[in-house]
Coordinates of C-alpha atoms in Angstrom, one line a residue:
Chain Q
M1 CA 20.4 21.5 -34.4
S2 CA 19.3 18.2 -35.8
P3 CA 16.4 16.3 -34.4
V4 CA 17.0 13.7 -31.7
T5 CA 14.8 10.8 -30.8
T6 CA 14.3 9.7 -27.2
T7 CA 12.1 7.1 -25.5
L8 CA 10.4 7.7 -22.2
T9 CA 7.9 5.7 -20.2
C10 CA 4.9 7.9 -19.3
I11 CA 4.1 7.8 -15.6
A12 CA 1.0 9.9 -15.7
C13 CA -1.1 6.7 -15.2
P14 CA -0.7 2.9 -14.7
I15 CA -0.7 2.1 -18.5
G16 CA 2.9 3.4 -18.8
C17 CA 2.9 4.2 -22.5
A18 CA 6.2 3.9 -24.3
L19 CA 6.7 7.5 -25.7
R20 CA 9.0 8.1 -28.6
L21 CA 9.7 11.7 -29.0
T22 CA 11.7 13.5 -31.6
H23 CA 13.0 16.9 -30.4
E24 CA 15.3 19.7 -31.4
G25 CA 16.8 21.0 -28.2
R26 CA 13.8 21.7 -26.0
D27 CA 11.2 21.7 -28.7
I28 CA 9.3 18.5 -29.3
V29 CA 8.9 18.0 -33.1
E30 CA 7.0 14.7 -32.9
L31 CA 5.5 12.5 -30.2
A32 CA 4.4 9.0 -30.8
G33 CA 3.1 6.2 -28.5
A34 CA 0.9 8.3 -26.1
T35 CA -2.6 7.1 -25.8
C36 CA -3.9 10.3 -24.1
D37 CA -3.1 14.0 -23.8
R38 CA -1.3 13.6 -20.4
G39 CA 1.5 11.9 -22.3
A40 CA 2.4 15.1 -24.1
K41 CA 2.4 17.1 -20.9
Y42 CA 4.6 14.6 -19.2
A43 CA 7.0 14.4 -22.1
A44 CA 7.3 18.2 -22.3
E45 CA 8.1 18.5 -18.6
E46 CA 10.4 15.5 -18.6
L47 CA 12.4 16.8 -21.5
V48 CA 12.9 20.4 -20.3
D49 CA 13.1 20.1 -16.5
P50 CA 12.6 16.6 -15.1
R51 CA 11.8 16.8 -11.4
R52 CA 11.1 14.3 -8.6
Q53 CA 9.4 14.4 -5.3
L54 CA 11.9 13.9 -2.5
S55 CA 11.5 12.5 1.0
T56 CA 14.0 11.0 3.3
T57 CA 14.8 10.9 7.1
V58 CA 17.2 12.8 9.3
A59 CA 18.7 12.0 12.7
V60 CA 16.5 13.2 15.7
E61 CA 17.5 13.3 19.3
G62 CA 15.3 13.3 22.3
A63 CA 12.4 11.5 20.6
R64 CA 10.9 8.0 20.9
V65 CA 12.4 7.1 17.5
R66 CA 15.8 7.8 16.0
R67 CA 14.7 9.1 12.6
L68 CA 12.5 12.0 11.6
P69 CA 10.8 11.8 8.2
V70 CA 11.2 14.9 6.1
K71 CA 10.2 16.0 2.6
A72 CA 11.1 18.7 0.0
T73 CA 8.0 21.0 -0.3
R74 CA 8.4 21.0 -4.2
P75 CA 9.8 18.5 -6.6
V76 CA 13.6 18.8 -7.0
P77 CA 15.5 18.6 -10.3
R78 CA 16.0 14.9 -11.0
D79 CA 19.7 15.2 -11.6
R80 CA 20.3 16.9 -8.3
V81 CA 18.4 14.5 -6.0
L82 CA 21.5 12.9 -4.6
E83 CA 23.0 16.4 -4.0
A84 CA 19.8 17.5 -2.2
V85 CA 19.8 14.3 -0.1
A86 CA 23.5 14.9 1.0
R87 CA 22.5 18.4 2.2
I88 CA 19.5 17.1 4.1
H89 CA 21.3 14.3 5.7
R90 CA 23.7 16.7 7.4
L91 CA 20.8 17.9 9.6
R92 CA 20.6 17.0 13.3
V93 CA 17.2 17.8 14.9
R94 CA 16.2 17.9 18.5
A95 CA 12.7 17.0 19.6
P96 CA 10.1 18.4 20.0
V97 CA 9.4 18.9 16.4
R98 CA 6.1 19.6 14.6
S99 CA 4.9 18.2 11.3
G100 CA 5.4 21.0 8.7
Q101 CA 8.2 22.6 10.7
V102 CA 10.8 24.1 8.2
L103 CA 14.2 22.6 8.6
V104 CA 16.0 23.9 5.5
E105 CA 15.1 27.0 3.5
D106 CA 16.1 27.5 -0.1
L107 CA 17.3 23.9 -0.7
L108 CA 19.9 23.8 -3.6
G109 CA 19.7 27.6 -3.6
E110 CA 16.2 27.5 -5.0
P111 CA 14.0 30.2 -3.4
G112 CA 10.9 28.7 -1.8
L113 CA 12.1 25.1 -2.0
A114 CA 12.1 24.1 1.7
V115 CA 12.6 20.9 3.6
V116 CA 9.9 20.3 6.3
A117 CA 9.3 17.6 8.9
T118 CA 6.5 15.2 8.0
R119 CA 5.7 14.0 11.5
S120 CA 5.4 15.5 15.0
L121 CA 7.6 14.0 17.7
G122 CA 7.3 14.9 21.4
R123 CA 10.3 15.3 23.7
V124 CA 11.2 12.1 25.6
G125 CA 13.7 12.0 28.5
P126 CA 16.1 14.7 29.5
Chain W
M1 CA -9.5 10.4 24.0
L2 CA -6.0 8.9 23.8
G3 CA -5.4 6.2 26.3
R4 CA -9.0 6.1 27.6
M5 CA -10.9 2.8 27.8
E6 CA -13.9 2.7 30.1
G7 CA -17.6 1.6 30.1
D8 CA -19.4 0.0 27.2
Y9 CA -18.9 0.7 23.5
D10 CA -21.1 0.8 20.4
V11 CA -18.2 -0.1 18.1
V12 CA -14.7 -1.6 19.0
V13 CA -12.2 -1.4 16.2
V14 CA -9.2 -3.8 16.2
G15 CA -6.2 -2.0 14.7
G16 CA -5.2 1.6 14.5
G17 CA -3.8 1.9 11.0
P18 CA -5.5 3.7 8.2
A19 CA -8.3 1.1 8.1
G20 CA -9.0 1.2 11.8
L21 CA -8.9 4.9 12.1
A22 CA -11.2 5.5 9.1
A23 CA -13.6 2.8 10.4
A24 CA -13.8 4.5 13.7
I25 CA -14.5 7.8 12.1
G26 CA -17.1 6.2 9.8
A27 CA -18.8 4.6 12.8
R28 CA -18.8 7.9 14.8
D29 CA -20.2 9.8 11.8
A30 CA -23.0 7.2 11.4
G31 CA -24.1 8.0 15.0
A32 CA -22.2 5.6 17.2
A33 CA -21.6 7.5 20.4
R34 CA -18.9 5.4 21.9
V35 CA -16.1 4.1 19.7
L36 CA -12.8 2.4 20.8
V37 CA -9.7 1.8 18.7
V38 CA -7.2 -0.8 20.0
D39 CA -3.7 -0.8 18.5
R40 CA -0.8 -3.0 19.4
E41 CA 2.0 -0.5 18.6
D42 CA 2.8 2.3 21.1
E43 CA 1.3 4.8 18.7
A44 CA -1.6 4.7 16.2
G45 CA -1.0 5.1 12.5
G46 CA 0.1 1.6 11.4
I47 CA 2.5 1.1 8.6
L48 CA 1.9 4.6 7.4
L49 CA 4.4 5.8 9.9
Q50 CA 7.3 4.1 8.1
C51 CA 6.0 5.0 4.6
I52 CA 7.8 8.3 4.4
H53 CA 7.3 8.7 0.6
A54 CA 4.6 10.9 -0.9
G55 CA 1.6 9.4 -2.7
F56 CA -1.1 9.2 0.0
G57 CA -4.3 11.2 0.1
L58 CA -4.7 12.2 -3.6
H59 CA -8.2 10.7 -3.5
Y60 CA -9.3 11.5 0.0
F61 CA -7.6 14.9 0.7
Q62 CA -7.0 15.9 -2.9
E63 CA -3.4 16.6 -2.1
E64 CA -0.4 14.4 -2.0
L65 CA 0.9 13.6 1.5
T66 CA 3.5 11.3 2.9
G67 CA 2.5 8.4 5.1
P68 CA 3.2 10.0 8.5
E69 CA 1.3 13.1 7.5
Y70 CA -1.7 11.0 6.4
A71 CA -1.6 9.1 9.7
E72 CA -1.3 12.3 11.8
R73 CA -4.4 13.8 10.1
F74 CA -6.4 10.7 10.7
V75 CA -5.4 10.3 14.4
A76 CA -6.3 14.0 14.9
R77 CA -9.7 13.5 13.2
A78 CA -10.4 10.5 15.4
L79 CA -9.5 12.3 18.6
D80 CA -11.5 15.4 17.5
R81 CA -14.5 13.1 17.4
D82 CA -14.0 11.9 20.9
I83 CA -13.0 8.4 19.8
D84 CA -11.1 6.4 22.4
V85 CA -7.7 5.2 21.2
V86 CA -5.6 2.8 23.3
C87 CA -2.1 1.7 22.2
S88 CA 0.3 -1.1 23.3
A89 CA -2.9 -3.2 23.5
Y90 CA -4.2 -6.4 22.0
V91 CA -7.7 -7.7 21.4
S92 CA -7.2 -11.3 22.6
G93 CA -10.7 -12.6 22.0
A94 CA -14.4 -11.8 22.0
G95 CA -17.5 -13.6 23.1
L96 CA -21.1 -13.2 22.4
D97 CA -23.6 -12.3 25.1
S98 CA -27.2 -13.7 25.1
D99 CA -28.5 -10.3 24.2
G100 CA -26.4 -10.1 21.1
T101 CA -23.7 -7.7 22.4
R102 CA -20.1 -8.8 22.3
R103 CA -17.6 -8.8 25.1
V104 CA -14.2 -7.8 23.7
R105 CA -11.2 -8.9 25.8
V106 CA -8.4 -6.3 25.7
M107 CA -4.9 -7.0 27.0
R108 CA -3.1 -3.8 27.6
E109 CA 0.4 -2.9 28.8
G110 CA 0.3 -1.5 32.3
H111 CA -3.5 -2.2 32.6
G112 CA -3.8 -5.9 32.5
I113 CA -6.8 -7.6 30.9
R114 CA -10.2 -5.9 30.6
T115 CA -13.4 -6.7 29.0
A116 CA -15.5 -4.1 27.1
R117 CA -19.1 -4.7 26.0
S118 CA -19.7 -3.7 22.4
R119 CA -22.6 -3.9 20.0
A120 CA -20.3 -4.2 16.9
M121 CA -16.7 -4.9 16.0
V122 CA -14.6 -3.9 13.1
L123 CA -11.6 -6.0 12.2
A124 CA -8.8 -3.8 10.8
M125 CA -5.6 -5.7 11.6
G126 CA -3.9 -5.2 8.2
C127 CA -1.5 -7.6 6.6
R128 CA 2.0 -8.9 6.9
E129 CA 4.7 -9.7 4.5
R130 CA 5.4 -13.1 3.0
T131 CA 8.8 -14.4 4.1
R132 CA 11.5 -16.7 2.6
G133 CA 9.6 -19.7 3.8
A134 CA 6.7 -18.8 1.6
V135 CA 8.7 -19.2 -1.6
H136 CA 11.2 -21.9 -0.5
I137 CA 14.5 -20.3 -1.6
P138 CA 17.2 -23.0 -1.3
G139 CA 20.6 -22.3 0.2
T140 CA 22.1 -21.4 3.6
R141 CA 20.3 -19.4 6.3
P142 CA 22.7 -16.4 6.9
A143 CA 21.9 -13.0 8.3
G144 CA 20.9 -10.4 5.8
V145 CA 17.7 -11.9 4.4
L146 CA 14.8 -9.8 5.4
T147 CA 11.5 -8.5 4.1
A148 CA 11.3 -5.1 2.4
G149 CA 8.9 -3.7 4.9
L150 CA 11.1 -4.7 7.8
A151 CA 14.0 -3.0 6.1
Q152 CA 11.8 0.0 5.7
R153 CA 11.2 0.2 9.4
F154 CA 14.9 -0.3 10.2
V155 CA 15.8 2.6 7.9
N156 CA 13.0 5.0 8.3
V157 CA 12.1 4.7 12.0
M158 CA 15.0 2.9 13.8
G159 CA 17.9 4.5 11.9
L160 CA 19.6 1.2 11.0
L161 CA 20.9 0.2 7.6
P162 CA 20.3 -3.5 6.8
G163 CA 23.4 -3.8 4.6
R164 CA 25.6 -2.1 1.9
R165 CA 25.1 -4.1 -1.3
V166 CA 21.5 -5.1 -1.7
A167 CA 19.6 -7.4 -4.1
I168 CA 15.8 -7.4 -4.1
L169 CA 13.5 -10.3 -4.9
G170 CA 10.1 -9.3 -6.1
S171 CA 9.0 -6.1 -7.7
G172 CA 6.1 -5.2 -5.3
D173 CA 5.8 -1.5 -4.5
I174 CA 7.5 -1.8 -1.2
G175 CA 10.6 -3.4 -2.8
L176 CA 10.7 -0.7 -5.5
I177 CA 10.4 2.0 -2.9
M178 CA 13.1 0.5 -0.8
A179 CA 15.4 0.3 -3.8
R180 CA 15.3 4.1 -4.0
R181 CA 15.3 4.6 -0.3
L182 CA 18.5 2.5 0.2
T183 CA 20.1 4.2 -2.8
L184 CA 19.5 7.6 -1.2
E185 CA 21.0 6.2 2.1
G186 CA 24.2 5.3 0.3
C187 CA 23.6 1.6 -0.4
E188 CA 24.3 0.0 -3.7
V189 CA 21.2 -1.8 -5.0
V190 CA 22.5 -4.4 -7.5
G191 CA 19.2 -5.4 -9.0
V192 CA 15.5 -6.2 -8.6
F193 CA 14.5 -9.8 -9.7
E194 CA 10.9 -10.5 -10.6
L195 CA 9.5 -14.0 -11.3
M196 CA 6.6 -12.8 -13.5
P197 CA 7.1 -11.3 -16.9
F198 CA 5.6 -8.0 -15.6
S199 CA 6.3 -5.8 -12.6
N200 CA 4.1 -6.3 -9.6
G201 CA 4.5 -2.6 -8.6
L202 CA 3.0 0.6 -10.0
T203 CA 4.6 1.8 -13.3
R204 CA 5.5 5.1 -11.8
N205 CA 7.5 3.3 -9.1
V206 CA 9.5 1.4 -11.7
V207 CA 10.4 4.6 -13.4
Q208 CA 11.0 6.8 -10.3
C209 CA 12.6 4.2 -8.1
L210 CA 14.6 2.1 -10.5
R211 CA 15.2 3.8 -13.8
D212 CA 16.1 7.2 -12.3
F213 CA 19.0 5.5 -10.4
G214 CA 20.0 3.0 -13.1
I215 CA 18.9 0.0 -11.0
P216 CA 18.2 -3.0 -13.3
L217 CA 14.9 -4.8 -13.2
H218 CA 15.2 -8.4 -14.3
L219 CA 11.8 -9.7 -15.3
S220 CA 11.1 -13.5 -15.5
T221 CA 14.0 -14.1 -13.2
T222 CA 14.2 -15.5 -9.7
V223 CA 16.6 -16.3 -6.9
V224 CA 17.6 -20.0 -6.9
E225 CA 20.1 -20.0 -4.1
I226 CA 21.4 -17.9 -1.2
H227 CA 25.1 -18.3 -0.3
G228 CA 27.0 -17.3 2.9
R229 CA 27.6 -18.8 6.3
D230 CA 27.0 -16.1 8.8
R231 CA 26.2 -13.3 6.4
V232 CA 24.8 -13.3 2.9
E233 CA 27.8 -13.3 0.5
K234 CA 26.0 -13.8 -2.9
I235 CA 22.9 -15.1 -4.5
T236 CA 22.4 -17.2 -7.6
V237 CA 19.6 -16.1 -9.9
A238 CA 18.2 -17.8 -13.0
P239 CA 15.7 -16.8 -15.8
V240 CA 12.4 -18.7 -15.7
G241 CA 10.4 -20.1 -18.5
A242 CA 6.7 -19.8 -19.3
D243 CA 6.0 -22.5 -16.6
L244 CA 7.9 -20.3 -14.1
A245 CA 10.5 -23.0 -13.6
P246 CA 14.1 -21.7 -13.4
D247 CA 16.4 -22.5 -16.3
L248 CA 19.5 -23.4 -14.3
A249 CA 21.7 -23.7 -17.4
R250 CA 21.5 -19.9 -17.7
R251 CA 22.0 -19.0 -14.0
W252 CA 24.4 -16.4 -12.8
Q253 CA 25.7 -15.1 -9.5
V254 CA 25.2 -11.8 -7.9
P255 CA 27.5 -10.7 -5.1
C256 CA 25.6 -8.9 -2.3
D257 CA 25.4 -8.8 1.5
T258 CA 21.6 -8.3 1.8
L259 CA 18.6 -9.9 0.1
L260 CA 15.3 -8.0 0.5
L261 CA 12.1 -9.9 -0.2
S262 CA 9.1 -8.1 -1.6
I263 CA 7.1 -11.1 -2.5
G264 CA 3.6 -10.3 -1.4
L265 CA 1.4 -9.6 1.6
V266 CA -1.0 -11.8 3.5
P267 CA -3.9 -10.5 5.5
E268 CA -3.3 -11.1 9.2
N269 CA -6.4 -13.1 10.3
E270 CA -5.3 -15.0 13.4
L271 CA -7.9 -13.1 15.5
S272 CA -10.6 -13.5 12.8
Q273 CA -10.0 -17.2 12.8
A274 CA -10.0 -17.4 16.6
L275 CA -13.4 -15.7 16.5
G276 CA -14.7 -18.2 14.0
V277 CA -14.9 -15.8 11.0
E278 CA -15.2 -17.6 7.6
L279 CA -12.3 -16.8 5.3
D280 CA -12.0 -16.7 1.5
V281 CA -9.2 -19.0 0.3
V282 CA -8.1 -16.6 -2.5
T283 CA -8.0 -13.3 -0.6
Q284 CA -7.1 -15.0 2.7
G285 CA -9.4 -12.4 4.3
P286 CA -12.9 -12.8 5.6
R287 CA -15.9 -13.4 3.3
V288 CA -18.0 -10.3 3.6
S289 CA -21.5 -9.2 2.7
S290 CA -22.3 -5.9 0.9
T291 CA -22.1 -4.1 4.3
L292 CA -18.6 -5.6 4.8
E293 CA -20.0 -7.8 7.6
T294 CA -18.2 -11.1 8.1
S295 CA -19.9 -14.5 8.6
L296 CA -20.3 -13.5 12.3
P297 CA -23.2 -11.0 12.8
G298 CA -22.0 -7.7 14.1
V299 CA -18.3 -8.3 13.1
F300 CA -17.1 -6.2 10.1
A301 CA -13.8 -6.2 8.3
C302 CA -12.0 -3.6 6.1
G303 CA -8.6 -2.7 4.8
N304 CA -5.7 -5.1 4.2
V305 CA -7.1 -7.7 6.6
L306 CA -10.0 -8.1 4.2
H307 CA -7.9 -8.1 1.0
V308 CA -4.6 -6.5 0.1
H309 CA -5.0 -3.0 -1.4
D310 CA -2.4 -1.1 -3.5
L311 CA -3.5 2.4 -2.5
C312 CA -4.1 3.6 1.0
D313 CA -6.9 5.9 -0.2
Y314 CA -8.9 2.8 -1.2
V315 CA -8.4 1.4 2.3
T316 CA -9.7 4.6 3.7
E317 CA -12.8 4.6 1.4
E318 CA -13.6 0.9 2.2
A319 CA -13.0 1.4 6.0
L320 CA -15.3 4.5 6.2
L321 CA -18.0 2.3 4.7
A322 CA -17.4 -0.6 7.0
G323 CA -17.4 1.8 10.0
R324 CA -20.6 3.3 8.8
F325 CA -22.4 0.0 8.6
A326 CA -21.0 -1.1 12.0
G327 CA -22.2 2.2 13.5
E328 CA -25.6 1.8 11.9
L329 CA -25.9 -1.7 13.2
A330 CA -24.9 -0.5 16.7
G331 CA -27.7 2.1 16.4
G332 CA -30.3 -0.5 15.6
V333 CA -30.5 -0.3 11.8
K334 CA -31.5 -3.7 10.4
R335 CA -31.0 -4.5 6.8
P336 CA -32.3 -7.5 4.8
R337 CA -29.7 -10.2 4.0
D338 CA -28.0 -10.1 0.6
N339 CA -29.4 -12.4 -2.0
I340 CA -27.0 -12.1 -4.9
R341 CA -23.7 -14.0 -4.8
V342 CA -20.8 -12.5 -6.7
V343 CA -18.8 -15.1 -8.7
P344 CA -15.3 -14.4 -10.0
G345 CA -15.2 -15.4 -13.7
D346 CA -12.7 -15.2 -16.6
N347 CA -9.4 -13.6 -15.6
V348 CA -10.8 -12.5 -12.2
R349 CA -8.7 -13.5 -9.2
Y350 CA -11.2 -12.3 -6.6
C351 CA -14.1 -9.9 -5.9
V352 CA -14.9 -8.2 -2.6
P353 CA -17.6 -8.1 -1.3
H354 CA -18.8 -11.6 -1.8
T355 CA -22.5 -10.9 -1.9
L356 CA -24.7 -8.0 -3.0
A357 CA -28.2 -6.7 -2.2
P358 CA -30.6 -5.0 -4.7
G359 CA -31.7 -1.5 -4.0
R360 CA -28.3 0.0 -3.1
E361 CA -25.3 1.2 -5.0
H362 CA -22.3 -1.1 -4.4
T363 CA -18.6 -0.7 -4.8
V364 CA -17.0 -4.0 -5.9
Y365 CA -13.2 -4.4 -5.7
L366 CA -11.5 -6.9 -7.9
R367 CA -8.2 -8.0 -9.2
C368 CA -7.3 -9.6 -12.5
Q369 CA -5.0 -12.6 -13.0
R370 CA -3.2 -11.4 -16.1
P371 CA -2.6 -7.9 -17.7
L372 CA -5.1 -7.1 -20.5
R373 CA -5.2 -4.2 -22.9
P374 CA -7.7 -3.1 -24.0
A375 CA -9.9 -4.6 -21.3
A376 CA -13.6 -4.7 -20.5
I377 CA -15.6 -5.8 -17.4
R378 CA -18.8 -7.8 -17.8
V379 CA -21.3 -8.4 -15.1
G380 CA -23.7 -11.1 -15.9
D381 CA -25.2 -10.6 -19.3
L382 CA -26.4 -7.0 -18.7
V383 CA -23.4 -4.7 -18.0
R384 CA -20.3 -4.3 -20.1
R385 CA -17.9 -1.5 -19.6
K386 CA -14.5 -0.6 -21.1
L387 CA -11.6 -0.4 -18.7
G388 CA -8.7 0.4 -21.0
F389 CA -6.0 -1.4 -19.1
V390 CA -5.9 -3.9 -16.2
T391 CA -2.9 -5.5 -14.5
P392 CA -2.7 -7.6 -11.3
A393 CA -0.8 -4.8 -9.5
E394 CA -3.8 -2.4 -9.8
M395 CA -7.0 -3.1 -7.9
I396 CA -10.1 -2.5 -10.0
T397 CA -12.9 -0.5 -8.4
F398 CA -16.3 -1.0 -10.0
R399 CA -19.5 0.7 -9.0
I400 CA -22.8 -1.1 -9.6
K401 CA -25.9 1.1 -9.7
P402 CA -29.0 -0.2 -7.9
D403 CA -31.2 -0.3 -11.1
V404 CA -28.7 -2.7 -12.7
L405 CA -29.2 -5.3 -9.9
D406 CA -33.0 -4.8 -10.0
R407 CA -32.9 -6.1 -13.5
F408 CA -31.0 -9.2 -12.6
H409 CA -32.7 -12.5 -11.9
G410 CA -31.2 -15.5 -10.2
E411 CA -29.0 -15.8 -7.1
A412 CA -25.5 -15.4 -8.6
R413 CA -23.7 -12.8 -10.7
R414 CA -20.6 -13.7 -12.5
I415 CA -18.0 -11.0 -13.2
D416 CA -15.6 -11.5 -16.1
L417 CA -12.7 -9.4 -17.4
L418 CA -12.3 -9.7 -21.1
G419 CA -9.7 -8.3 -23.5
E420 CA -6.4 -8.7 -25.3
P421 CA -3.5 -10.1 -23.3
A422 CA -1.0 -7.2 -22.7
G423 CA 2.7 -7.9 -22.9
A424 CA 5.4 -6.8 -20.5
H425 CA 5.1 -3.1 -21.4
L426 CA 8.0 -2.2 -19.2
A427 CA 11.0 -3.9 -20.8
G428 CA 13.1 -6.0 -18.5
A429 CA 16.8 -5.5 -17.8
E430 CA 16.9 -2.1 -19.6
P431 CA 17.7 0.3 -16.8

């Protein structure tokens, strides 16, 4: 496999170094542009398995508000964010609900990747 | 206790967002027995309740929480300390008694108007968003032009989508986060337009909220006209020159049905002004001493009502301090007046607090005017420290040790930010 050069913006800190990395498959051959060690760690993760934190809201009935905020308990693969959101948006929740309550287990088929409520909502009305 | 308001108080806190809750906790922990938090919404927590993304609490809780989680923890901590919290209530004024206590007038839904005596007050009303009028965008006045934070409330709390095809003016963090949020909700975000040659939001938000979804960021570009009769139909945008004036010869049109504005926040100081608190023209918040006390004795200020912060954890840190000083004052602690003025110097937009006292460690918050890299901070002619990188989007926190002030002479200290101008390190239209 021949080396490929990619550019990334490091997000480990506010400087946002422009990283130029040369890699063969998953192995980084050369990294330029990082002004600290965190750049190398970020580049390695971003190259092999880029992941993002995910939070969104789902419909909730019987509460004072109409949307319940939720989050994935671990970062999800960047390229499957929209797929994960589509799955989460199918949820319909009835109050009462507690912050931390598990709403989906094994999101995207990944064991231990759960979707939990991030706020508590009491029951209102019938 | 939630909903209780009775008797006299040591400290009354105006606002139940992150600043107000932390100030109340700070006051209680400093020995104030009776603390009241007054919030105008029907639930405490402030804007955190609509900030459903993660990124809160890394400094304070050493873990990354979403806004609602951060709010819930603080409300629980306040109630655990037997702090009184009343919601759907306004502080509509306060007077000073001859013995130095204040009478705080609280207007509360279902309870009418009541007055509570209090030894100290903390102002923690937060800020609000600048609107179209603040930047004078020409064009028609159709539906579909709204601030990013309002759209955030629509989407995250009320379950309403503001539109389908969205353009965003301004690259503040709320705008960037809403670009991602609306994309996840199925809207098409056609672009973010930023007047300045650099993003006003945090770098990680530009990467995670725009680049991940291929949303273009047009730097040095602004909206010059809004079109549409009843509903936004399109906008005209144009690049701006170094003088920030749009170059209309190079304008182009962007079809969209919604324009979100993320063009800055303004501290909400109507109550402060009604009380007679002196404001700083740059921060648009109160001028405060090193104990975060305003020009009115016994009235303190913290959080976004004092100056707009970029991280909630810094609000918490500042509010805990303000609450502590308010609690101490209520307990009878008397401190000598500050005798050192802080003067913003080269490339410094503002510094808070406005004055310092020798003999104590201080935390000074400041913002620069232009990005610098590398950068250094200089205090008077005695302290000089490297900072690496500064940008207007990132508040700078600087701790000054007591021995440093003891070596100073004179009544004013100038703070400068020195360094090499940094270019737009995040390239513009490249998605």
